[in-house]
Amino acid sequence: QKEVEQNSGPLSVPEGAIASLNCTYSDRGSQSFFWYRQYSGKSPELIMSIYSNGDKEDGRFTAQLNKASQYVSLLIRDSQPSDSATYLCAVNLFSGGYNKLIFGAGTRLAVHP
Amino acid sequence: EPEVTQTPSHQVTQMGQEVILRCVPISNHLYFYWYRQILGQKVEFLVSFYNNEISEKSEIFDDQFSVERPDGSNFTLKIRSTKLEDSAMYFCASRTGGPPSEQYFGPGTRLTVT
């Protein structure tokens, strides 16, 4: 059974701080990794993708990947109250030429003013 | 910006009834997916669809479920005889044919089975 694990939180940070979200995955053959943001009652919204070891930055977001440790993280700089949501880590299982996403349970982030 | 759309946003049905959930994927995308999320639980993969056929399905996707692309734009999920445990949010997603492999999700249909 392929698993993606996340700390459920809540992770509470003050406005302007850095929020650090972590994820581990079990399938060593996974190649693609994604962070989705999900507001309550809404659908997952893609915010970052990462395919290679190292860091990838996009605005206030930085994704980090370490395939040897099977670890993905998301840093949110200058956190805003509007960042309060559940952050889903998703791993792309590539099988037979097709892809499916395996999601973690999500980490709930609360940014307080 | 192109987006995945889904209808209806909320469907209430009685146990044993058939429901059809509809999706319009992003127009140049080639791979289509259905996921579901039971309240308070993880997003779970149901089925992937490519070139007018199912490419992979999960254990959840049993004989009560079917998918179809009846025309060039719509992608549907049918549940033949709904059960109480089918109550969930159902999300359609799509992606392009090659890398990158990002999947984009529609707003979802909330299915309530009574």
XYZ file of C-alpha atoms in Angstrom, chain B residues 5 9-11 16 24-25 28 41 46 51 67 69 77 87-89 91-93 96 98 100 102-103:
25
model
C -16.031 22.643 -14.436
C -22.502 21.426 -7.372
C -24.740 19.471 -5.006
C -26.803 16.357 -5.661
C -30.615 2.818 -4.693
C -15.935 19.409 -18.512
C -12.139 19.019 -18.446
C -6.524 20.558 -24.521
C -10.991 12.013 5.083
C -11.193 6.419 -8.200
C -8.092 7.665 -25.169
C -17.258 6.545 -16.620
C -16.813 10.566 -22.434
C -19.202 9.439 -13.602
C -21.950 10.300 0.165
C -18.844 12.371 -0.513
C -17.361 15.174 -2.585
C -13.758 15.781 -7.891
C -12.937 15.611 -11.561
C -9.358 16.396 -12.622
C -2.153 17.462 -20.485
C 2.897 14.873 -21.457
C 4.472 18.344 -16.676
C 0.065 18.497 -12.944
C -3.572 17.610 -12.432
